[in-house]
Amino acid sequence: MTDILMPALSPTMEEGALAKWHVKPGDTISAGQVIAEIETDKATMEVEAVDEGEVAEILVPEGTQGVKVNTPIARLKGGEGAAPKAPAAQPAQASGEPEKQAPEAAPSAAAVPAKPAVELKDPEIPAGAKLVKTTVRDALRDAMAEEMRRDGDVFLMGEEVAQYQGAYKVSRELLQEFGDKRVIDTPITEYGFAGVGVGAAMAGLKPIVEFMTFNFAMQAIDHIINSAAKTLYMSGGQIRSSIVFRGPNGAAARVGAQHSQDYSSWYAHVPGLKVVAPYDAADAKGLLKAAIRDPNPVVFLEHEMMYGIEFDVPEVEDWIVPIGKAKVRREGTDVTITAHSRMVGLALKAAEALAAEGISAEVIDLRTLRPLDTDTIVASVKKTNRLVTVEEGWGPHGVGAEVAMRVVEQAFDYLDAQPVRVHGEDVPMPYAANLEALTLPTVDKVVAAVKAVTYR
Amino acid sequence: MARAPKAAEQSAGRPNIDRDELLKFYREMLLIRRFEERAGQLYGMGLIGGFCHLYIGQEAVAVGMQEVAKKGDQIITGYRDHGHMLAAGMDPKEVMAELTGRAGGSSKGKGGSMHMFSIEAGFFGGHGIVGGQVALGTGLAFADWYRANGNVSFTYFGDGAANQGQVYESFNMAQLWKLPVVYVIENNHYAMGTSIERASATTELYMRGASFGIPGEQVDGMDVYAVKDAGARAAEHARSGQGPFILEMKTYRYRGHSMSDPAKYRTKEEVDEVKKTKDPIDLVKTLIAQAGIDDAQVKKIDDEVKAIVLEAVEFAQTSPEPDPSELYTEVYVEA
């Protein structure tokens, strides 16, 4: 004997009405035959037989309301292919109760991305190594060129990256060295070429996808998140996407709301992505090389206003800065200021101004936003007992909110003042010069925030 | 360039049919159908959660196309993916156990019906965002082109996805760079509840590449031989460096869009007419009878398929749920 059970016909159905039987005892049925109609709260559905055999008995007559899912509704004679047994303790909702399944982990900050086994350190600069004045733009170019020389699977694609030499000249001379198969001009088609890049990465290549700016990556964010970030997990570890999405992020100058936006917190929100936002040329080079070698998708946020600025870059072979490690840019004892990308420059200037007034500020360059180097931030706050965060993006749900919460979670008792956030004003970027200036963080705003937390 | 099917290419009455291939087609299509029927049953029992899109009715497309795939070729599709995985040779046990969300599933229970993969079988998913697989499949073809390995990406999507913008972004790049991709449009006539006539300004989907200069062909997707023949022509075009090719497979799904769809947007008569006159498995059964193949051989295949599917069902219920420690694994590749 094989029981035919009341089926669930939607993700949420628990019971339904048995509206009609199309078969009666003595009928022979075959797989695929419609045997009954069932009414759910949404619709009337036909039920098809899976097993073949003769109907022995109708257990629930038509017209019966409120029949629970998995109740036997009819019985078949014989039928060698017995219906699969419902496990005794299996609830109708296969998902079960989430709170019972969640591991008993510490607060989320501790459980989220696994900590590296080895301590992350910047490479040593050998004594006598030459420091070369290099713009951020050329440091990024050098990083790509070195990695392309090293690995034939690395290639660059994006708008104007090849013949035009890059909209911001970041890919200057790469076409000449590597040819048009590895430096590829795409049509203006962000969603499409981001998907093509991820597909190529799934096949084992290591694409660098340049967005002319991250504002245009909004059209591609589906592939960055749904395809690149999630597929390793969804495939049980089978499908990797070693890919870098890079380009200028944040506010340029006088280009209006659609071309001036900081996406740091958008991408830093997503498990499966690494998110990097360097400040100076040495980090731009070292972190981009690390990003290209990383087996995971990396969102690499540059800043247009930094491209032309020169910094010292050590002339050493394979200058690689580890992803996931913040850098203390200036040591101090009275307050911790965190910042990333261009805002690091503001924080350093603010620290200079504060020093003149006798306030000693420690400046932490976050460098990587995911995974965030909480240890370095917390260690600093335990020393200074005060926190000011600085970011170009909007405040609500932002990087500063996350940094402050981690400090609250891990160093609450060390705080002598509530943390304060400095961030872009909560408006679309205005065009007018005076309004634009009012929107962005400034040295004065950082100084004022520090004075607030130090009660000066 | 684009053309509709010729009558001579369609359907039964073929001379010189290879009996082994005929039985293989029967076996593979029957496996998909029996598998899907059981999946529907497990869904009804609450053992499969969420969304579950069945492939019943469309079996000839995945099975016929698989016949022209070579080692190293890639296959990628949307969320109606069970049939493609079975045709590609993935283990029915692992596919069914993924549907039930168990540790023995092909994604260890973390993917579900819409998200399964197998590098070994060349199957790259299993994607839940309508149209997303089209750009990704074009990227797989980009990798073949980059490596000049002679492989082809078979990129499947439906008549609904055919209206997504990224499909045309992909067509443009594929033809611009002459990427080896065969776009297989499974036109089952309904994008969820919306018929193609209500959603598409032009319904001849094989012509959708015309403005990019991509050749296309409309195929009787209920006839596994028509699928295979057209697939061979398209794959040869792509493999020989001539770029992408579009195949529009005219097919039909018997069940609703997903398990919770009663499919009231079409008449019972319409569905019954297709089942009665166009069923891909019945067509092959007719050819088997015409070839004078013994009923016992057919019965043997029926029994084998039934046993494989029941074994998969058993495995999918006895394999344990993933260990809670799996929650935080495979978010990142550890460098």
PDB file of C-alpha atoms in Angstrom, chain B residues 105-290:
ATOM      1  CA  GLY B 105      23.563  18.176  -1.804  1.00  0.00           C
ATOM      2  CA  SER B 106      25.769  19.427  -4.591  1.00  0.00           C
ATOM      3  CA  SER B 107      26.119  22.795  -2.815  1.00  0.00           C
ATOM      4  CA  LYS B 108      26.127  21.163   0.642  1.00  0.00           C
ATOM      5  CA  GLY B 109      22.603  22.445   1.167  1.00  0.00           C
ATOM      6  CA  LYS B 110      23.623  26.091   0.931  1.00  0.00           C
ATOM      7  CA  GLY B 111      22.356  26.776  -2.571  1.00  0.00           C
ATOM      8  CA  GLY B 112      18.962  25.176  -3.053  1.00  0.00           C
ATOM      9  CA  SER B 113      16.954  24.505  -6.198  1.00  0.00           C
ATOM     10  CA  MET B 114      18.156  27.601  -8.042  1.00  0.00           C
ATOM     11  CA  HIS B 115      21.843  27.480  -7.092  1.00  0.00           C
ATOM     12  CA  MET B 116      23.759  24.352  -8.027  1.00  0.00           C
ATOM     13  CA  PHE B 117      27.100  23.959  -9.805  1.00  0.00           C
ATOM     14  CA  SER B 118      29.554  21.331 -10.972  1.00  0.00           C
ATOM     15  CA  ILE B 119      32.944  22.207 -12.409  1.00  0.00           C
ATOM     16  CA  GLU B 120      33.379  18.554 -13.351  1.00  0.00           C
ATOM     17  CA  ALA B 121      30.174  18.512 -15.414  1.00  0.00           C
ATOM     18  CA  GLY B 122      30.913  21.979 -16.818  1.00  0.00           C
ATOM     19  CA  PHE B 123      27.744  23.247 -15.183  1.00  0.00           C
ATOM     20  CA  PHE B 124      28.099  26.841 -13.960  1.00  0.00           C
ATOM     21  CA  GLY B 125      24.645  27.274 -12.373  1.00  0.00           C
ATOM     22  CA  GLY B 126      21.804  27.669 -11.486  1.00  0.00           C
ATOM     23  CA  HIS B 127      21.191  31.489 -11.256  1.00  0.00           C
ATOM     24  CA  GLY B 128      18.232  33.136  -9.581  1.00  0.00           C
ATOM     25  CA  ILE B 129      18.271  36.610 -11.120  1.00  0.00           C
ATOM     26  CA  VAL B 130      16.378  36.557 -14.421  1.00  0.00           C
ATOM     27  CA  GLY B 131      18.889  37.199 -17.210  1.00  0.00           C
ATOM     28  CA  GLY B 132      21.974  37.255 -14.968  1.00  0.00           C
ATOM     29  CA  GLN B 133      23.271  34.033 -16.479  1.00  0.00           C
ATOM     30  CA  VAL B 134      23.368  35.578 -19.956  1.00  0.00           C
ATOM     31  CA  ALA B 135      26.189  37.984 -19.128  1.00  0.00           C
ATOM     32  CA  LEU B 136      27.910  35.318 -17.019  1.00  0.00           C
ATOM     33  CA  GLY B 137      27.670  32.766 -19.842  1.00  0.00           C
ATOM     34  CA  THR B 138      29.107  35.340 -22.201  1.00  0.00           C
ATOM     35  CA  GLY B 139      31.969  35.682 -19.707  1.00  0.00           C
ATOM     36  CA  LEU B 140      32.529  31.921 -19.759  1.00  0.00           C
ATOM     37  CA  ALA B 141      32.795  32.222 -23.542  1.00  0.00           C
ATOM     38  CA  PHE B 142      35.200  35.119 -23.053  1.00  0.00           C
ATOM     39  CA  ALA B 143      37.433  32.777 -21.054  1.00  0.00           C
ATOM     40  CA  ASP B 144      37.276  30.198 -23.876  1.00  0.00           C
ATOM     41  CA  TRP B 145      38.198  32.907 -26.365  1.00  0.00           C
ATOM     42  CA  TYR B 146      41.011  34.199 -24.119  1.00  0.00           C
ATOM     43  CA  ARG B 147      42.447  30.709 -23.795  1.00  0.00           C
ATOM     44  CA  ALA B 148      41.695  29.769 -27.422  1.00  0.00           C
ATOM     45  CA  ASN B 149      40.709  26.317 -26.170  1.00  0.00           C
ATOM     46  CA  GLY B 150      38.055  25.495 -28.765  1.00  0.00           C
ATOM     47  CA  ASN B 151      35.306  25.272 -26.159  1.00  0.00           C
ATOM     48  CA  VAL B 152      31.850  26.746 -26.315  1.00  0.00           C
ATOM     49  CA  SER B 153      29.552  28.217 -23.671  1.00  0.00           C
ATOM     50  CA  PHE B 154      25.930  27.054 -23.909  1.00  0.00           C
ATOM     51  CA  THR B 155      23.976  29.861 -22.287  1.00  0.00           C
ATOM     52  CA  TYR B 156      20.300  29.122 -21.659  1.00  0.00           C
ATOM     53  CA  PHE B 157      17.551  31.582 -20.847  1.00  0.00           C
ATOM     54  CA  GLY B 158      13.804  31.865 -21.235  1.00  0.00           C
ATOM     55  CA  ASP B 159      11.391  34.012 -23.196  1.00  0.00           C
ATOM     56  CA  GLY B 160      10.994  36.198 -20.096  1.00  0.00           C
ATOM     57  CA  ALA B 161      14.719  36.857 -19.685  1.00  0.00           C
ATOM     58  CA  ALA B 162      14.897  37.687 -23.393  1.00  0.00           C
ATOM     59  CA  ASN B 163      13.497  41.111 -22.518  1.00  0.00           C
ATOM     60  CA  GLN B 164      16.239  41.957 -20.001  1.00  0.00           C
ATOM     61  CA  GLY B 165      18.629  44.732 -21.003  1.00  0.00           C
ATOM     62  CA  GLN B 166      21.779  42.832 -20.119  1.00  0.00           C
ATOM     63  CA  VAL B 167      20.901  40.184 -22.726  1.00  0.00           C
ATOM     64  CA  TYR B 168      21.475  42.785 -25.441  1.00  0.00           C
ATOM     65  CA  GLU B 169      24.575  44.166 -23.758  1.00  0.00           C
ATOM     66  CA  SER B 170      25.875  40.592 -23.875  1.00  0.00           C
ATOM     67  CA  PHE B 171      24.829  40.021 -27.498  1.00  0.00           C
ATOM     68  CA  ASN B 172      26.703  43.153 -28.495  1.00  0.00           C
ATOM     69  CA  MET B 173      29.956  42.163 -26.795  1.00  0.00           C
ATOM     70  CA  ALA B 174      29.725  38.533 -27.911  1.00  0.00           C
ATOM     71  CA  GLN B 175      29.446  39.515 -31.575  1.00  0.00           C
ATOM     72  CA  LEU B 176      31.919  42.406 -31.257  1.00  0.00           C
ATOM     73  CA  TRP B 177      34.577  40.062 -29.886  1.00  0.00           C
ATOM     74  CA  LYS B 178      33.369  36.916 -31.713  1.00  0.00           C
ATOM     75  CA  LEU B 179      32.965  34.944 -28.506  1.00  0.00           C
ATOM     76  CA  PRO B 180      32.145  31.227 -28.752  1.00  0.00           C
ATOM     77  CA  VAL B 181      28.706  31.240 -27.170  1.00  0.00           C
ATOM     78  CA  VAL B 182      25.462  29.539 -28.173  1.00  0.00           C
ATOM     79  CA  TYR B 183      22.475  31.331 -26.697  1.00  0.00           C
ATOM     80  CA  VAL B 184      19.658  28.850 -26.206  1.00  0.00           C
ATOM     81  CA  ILE B 185      16.351  30.616 -25.656  1.00  0.00           C
ATOM     82  CA  GLU B 186      13.867  28.190 -24.157  1.00  0.00           C
ATOM     83  CA  ASN B 187      10.636  29.801 -25.280  1.00  0.00           C
ATOM     84  CA  ASN B 188       8.017  27.997 -23.217  1.00  0.00           C
ATOM     85  CA  HIS B 189       5.571  30.753 -24.028  1.00  0.00           C
ATOM     86  CA  TYR B 190       5.025  32.031 -20.505  1.00  0.00           C
ATOM     87  CA  ALA B 191       7.206  34.296 -18.370  1.00  0.00           C
ATOM     88  CA  MET B 192       5.660  33.264 -15.085  1.00  0.00           C
ATOM     89  CA  GLY B 193       2.028  34.216 -15.831  1.00  0.00           C
ATOM     90  CA  THR B 194       2.608  36.543 -18.777  1.00  0.00           C
ATOM     91  CA  SER B 195       2.401  35.073 -22.253  1.00  0.00           C
ATOM     92  CA  ILE B 196       5.035  36.098 -24.753  1.00  0.00           C
ATOM     93  CA  GLU B 197       2.431  37.996 -26.764  1.00  0.00           C
ATOM     94  CA  ARG B 198       1.644  40.158 -23.761  1.00  0.00           C
ATOM     95  CA  ALA B 199       5.295  40.842 -22.920  1.00  0.00           C
ATOM     96  CA  SER B 200       7.233  41.059 -26.169  1.00  0.00           C
ATOM     97  CA  ALA B 201       6.913  43.562 -28.990  1.00  0.00           C
ATOM     98  CA  THR B 202       8.364  40.938 -31.304  1.00  0.00           C
ATOM     99  CA  THR B 203       7.762  37.286 -30.519  1.00  0.00           C
ATOM    100  CA  GLU B 204      10.204  35.751 -33.002  1.00  0.00           C
ATOM    101  CA  LEU B 205      12.993  35.451 -30.479  1.00  0.00           C
ATOM    102  CA  TYR B 206      15.488  33.833 -32.869  1.00  0.00           C
ATOM    103  CA  MET B 207      15.636  37.218 -34.625  1.00  0.00           C
ATOM    104  CA  ARG B 208      16.591  39.101 -31.480  1.00  0.00           C
ATOM    105  CA  GLY B 209      20.267  39.108 -32.462  1.00  0.00           C
ATOM    106  CA  ALA B 210      19.618  40.500 -35.924  1.00  0.00           C
ATOM    107  CA  SER B 211      20.589  44.071 -35.090  1.00  0.00           C
ATOM    108  CA  PHE B 212      23.952  42.787 -33.876  1.00  0.00           C
ATOM    109  CA  GLY B 213      24.409  40.523 -36.897  1.00  0.00           C
ATOM    110  CA  ILE B 214      24.031  37.357 -34.806  1.00  0.00           C
ATOM    111  CA  PRO B 215      22.452  34.509 -36.769  1.00  0.00           C
ATOM    112  CA  GLY B 216      19.485  32.756 -35.228  1.00  0.00           C
ATOM    113  CA  GLU B 217      17.307  29.759 -35.842  1.00  0.00           C
ATOM    114  CA  GLN B 218      13.915  28.699 -34.562  1.00  0.00           C
ATOM    115  CA  VAL B 219      13.747  25.068 -33.543  1.00  0.00           C
ATOM    116  CA  ASP B 220      11.016  22.626 -32.543  1.00  0.00           C
ATOM    117  CA  GLY B 221      12.171  22.234 -28.972  1.00  0.00           C
ATOM    118  CA  MET B 222       9.849  19.299 -28.383  1.00  0.00           C
ATOM    119  CA  ASP B 223      11.787  17.198 -30.907  1.00  0.00           C
ATOM    120  CA  VAL B 224      15.095  16.045 -29.468  1.00  0.00           C
ATOM    121  CA  TYR B 225      16.498  15.339 -32.940  1.00  0.00           C
ATOM    122  CA  ALA B 226      15.632  18.805 -34.234  1.00  0.00           C
ATOM    123  CA  VAL B 227      17.304  20.219 -31.122  1.00  0.00           C
ATOM    124  CA  LYS B 228      20.422  18.152 -31.615  1.00  0.00           C
ATOM    125  CA  ASP B 229      20.754  19.020 -35.308  1.00  0.00           C
ATOM    126  CA  ALA B 230      20.291  22.739 -34.767  1.00  0.00           C
ATOM    127  CA  GLY B 231      22.590  22.571 -31.736  1.00  0.00           C
ATOM    128  CA  ALA B 232      25.309  20.983 -33.836  1.00  0.00           C
ATOM    129  CA  ARG B 233      25.107  23.756 -36.431  1.00  0.00           C
ATOM    130  CA  ALA B 234      25.149  26.475 -33.793  1.00  0.00           C
ATOM    131  CA  ALA B 235      28.025  24.927 -31.859  1.00  0.00           C
ATOM    132  CA  GLU B 236      30.073  24.533 -35.030  1.00  0.00           C
ATOM    133  CA  HIS B 237      29.495  28.192 -35.856  1.00  0.00           C
ATOM    134  CA  ALA B 238      30.698  29.264 -32.414  1.00  0.00           C
ATOM    135  CA  ARG B 239      33.554  26.771 -32.220  1.00  0.00           C
ATOM    136  CA  SER B 240      34.955  27.797 -35.588  1.00  0.00           C
ATOM    137  CA  GLY B 241      35.489  31.367 -34.444  1.00  0.00           C
ATOM    138  CA  GLN B 242      32.458  32.917 -36.139  1.00  0.00           C
ATOM    139  CA  GLY B 243      31.004  34.173 -32.869  1.00  0.00           C
ATOM    140  CA  PRO B 244      27.667  33.712 -31.136  1.00  0.00           C
ATOM    141  CA  PHE B 245      24.579  31.923 -32.432  1.00  0.00           C
ATOM    142  CA  ILE B 246      21.003  32.106 -31.156  1.00  0.00           C
ATOM    143  CA  LEU B 247      18.692  29.104 -31.018  1.00  0.00           C
ATOM    144  CA  GLU B 248      15.069  29.712 -30.137  1.00  0.00           C
ATOM    145  CA  MET B 249      13.632  26.472 -28.817  1.00  0.00           C
ATOM    146  CA  LYS B 250       9.859  26.427 -29.054  1.00  0.00           C
ATOM    147  CA  THR B 251       8.936  24.398 -26.028  1.00  0.00           C
ATOM    148  CA  TYR B 252       6.313  24.175 -23.310  1.00  0.00           C
ATOM    149  CA  ARG B 253       6.249  23.660 -19.583  1.00  0.00           C
ATOM    150  CA  TYR B 254       3.460  21.422 -18.333  1.00  0.00           C
ATOM    151  CA  ARG B 255       3.521  22.605 -14.742  1.00  0.00           C
ATOM    152  CA  GLY B 256       3.130  26.093 -13.345  1.00  0.00           C
ATOM    153  CA  HIS B 257       6.035  28.550 -13.223  1.00  0.00           C
ATOM    154  CA  SER B 258       6.898  27.269  -9.756  1.00  0.00           C
ATOM    155  CA  MET B 259       5.164  24.829  -7.446  1.00  0.00           C
ATOM    156  CA  SER B 260       2.828  27.495  -6.068  1.00  0.00           C
ATOM    157  CA  ASP B 261       1.586  28.640  -9.483  1.00  0.00           C
ATOM    158  CA  PRO B 262      -1.780  27.113 -10.498  1.00  0.00           C
ATOM    159  CA  ALA B 263      -1.216  28.340 -14.103  1.00  0.00           C
ATOM    160  CA  LYS B 264      -4.689  29.746 -14.524  1.00  0.00           C
ATOM    161  CA  TYR B 265      -3.468  32.074 -17.260  1.00  0.00           C
ATOM    162  CA  ARG B 266      -3.725  29.327 -19.864  1.00  0.00           C
ATOM    163  CA  THR B 267      -6.496  26.866 -20.632  1.00  0.00           C
ATOM    164  CA  LYS B 268      -6.499  23.237 -19.662  1.00  0.00           C
ATOM    165  CA  GLU B 269      -7.238  22.458 -23.299  1.00  0.00           C
ATOM    166  CA  GLU B 270      -4.055  24.220 -24.385  1.00  0.00           C
ATOM    167  CA  VAL B 271      -1.950  22.189 -21.965  1.00  0.00           C
ATOM    168  CA  ASP B 272      -3.689  18.916 -22.831  1.00  0.00           C
ATOM    169  CA  GLU B 273      -3.262  19.544 -26.545  1.00  0.00           C
ATOM    170  CA  VAL B 274       0.506  19.914 -26.121  1.00  0.00           C
ATOM    171  CA  LYS B 275       0.741  16.870 -23.877  1.00  0.00           C
ATOM    172  CA  LYS B 276      -1.261  14.819 -26.373  1.00  0.00           C
ATOM    173  CA  THR B 277       0.343  15.918 -29.617  1.00  0.00           C
ATOM    174  CA  LYS B 278       3.783  17.301 -28.827  1.00  0.00           C
ATOM    175  CA  ASP B 279       5.141  15.445 -25.839  1.00  0.00           C
ATOM    176  CA  PRO B 280       8.918  15.010 -26.332  1.00  0.00           C
ATOM    177  CA  ILE B 281       9.022  11.631 -24.622  1.00  0.00           C
ATOM    178  CA  ASP B 282       6.008  10.286 -26.531  1.00  0.00           C
ATOM    179  CA  LEU B 283       7.724  11.332 -29.751  1.00  0.00           C
ATOM    180  CA  VAL B 284      10.767   9.257 -28.872  1.00  0.00           C
ATOM    181  CA  LYS B 285       8.537   6.375 -27.813  1.00  0.00           C
ATOM    182  CA  THR B 286       6.885   6.477 -31.246  1.00  0.00           C
ATOM    183  CA  LEU B 287      10.301   6.348 -32.895  1.00  0.00           C
ATOM    184  CA  ILE B 288      11.243   3.429 -30.676  1.00  0.00           C
ATOM    185  CA  ALA B 289       8.155   1.537 -31.778  1.00  0.00           C
ATOM    186  CA  GLN B 290       8.830   2.402 -35.436  1.00  0.00           C
TER     187      GLN B 290
END
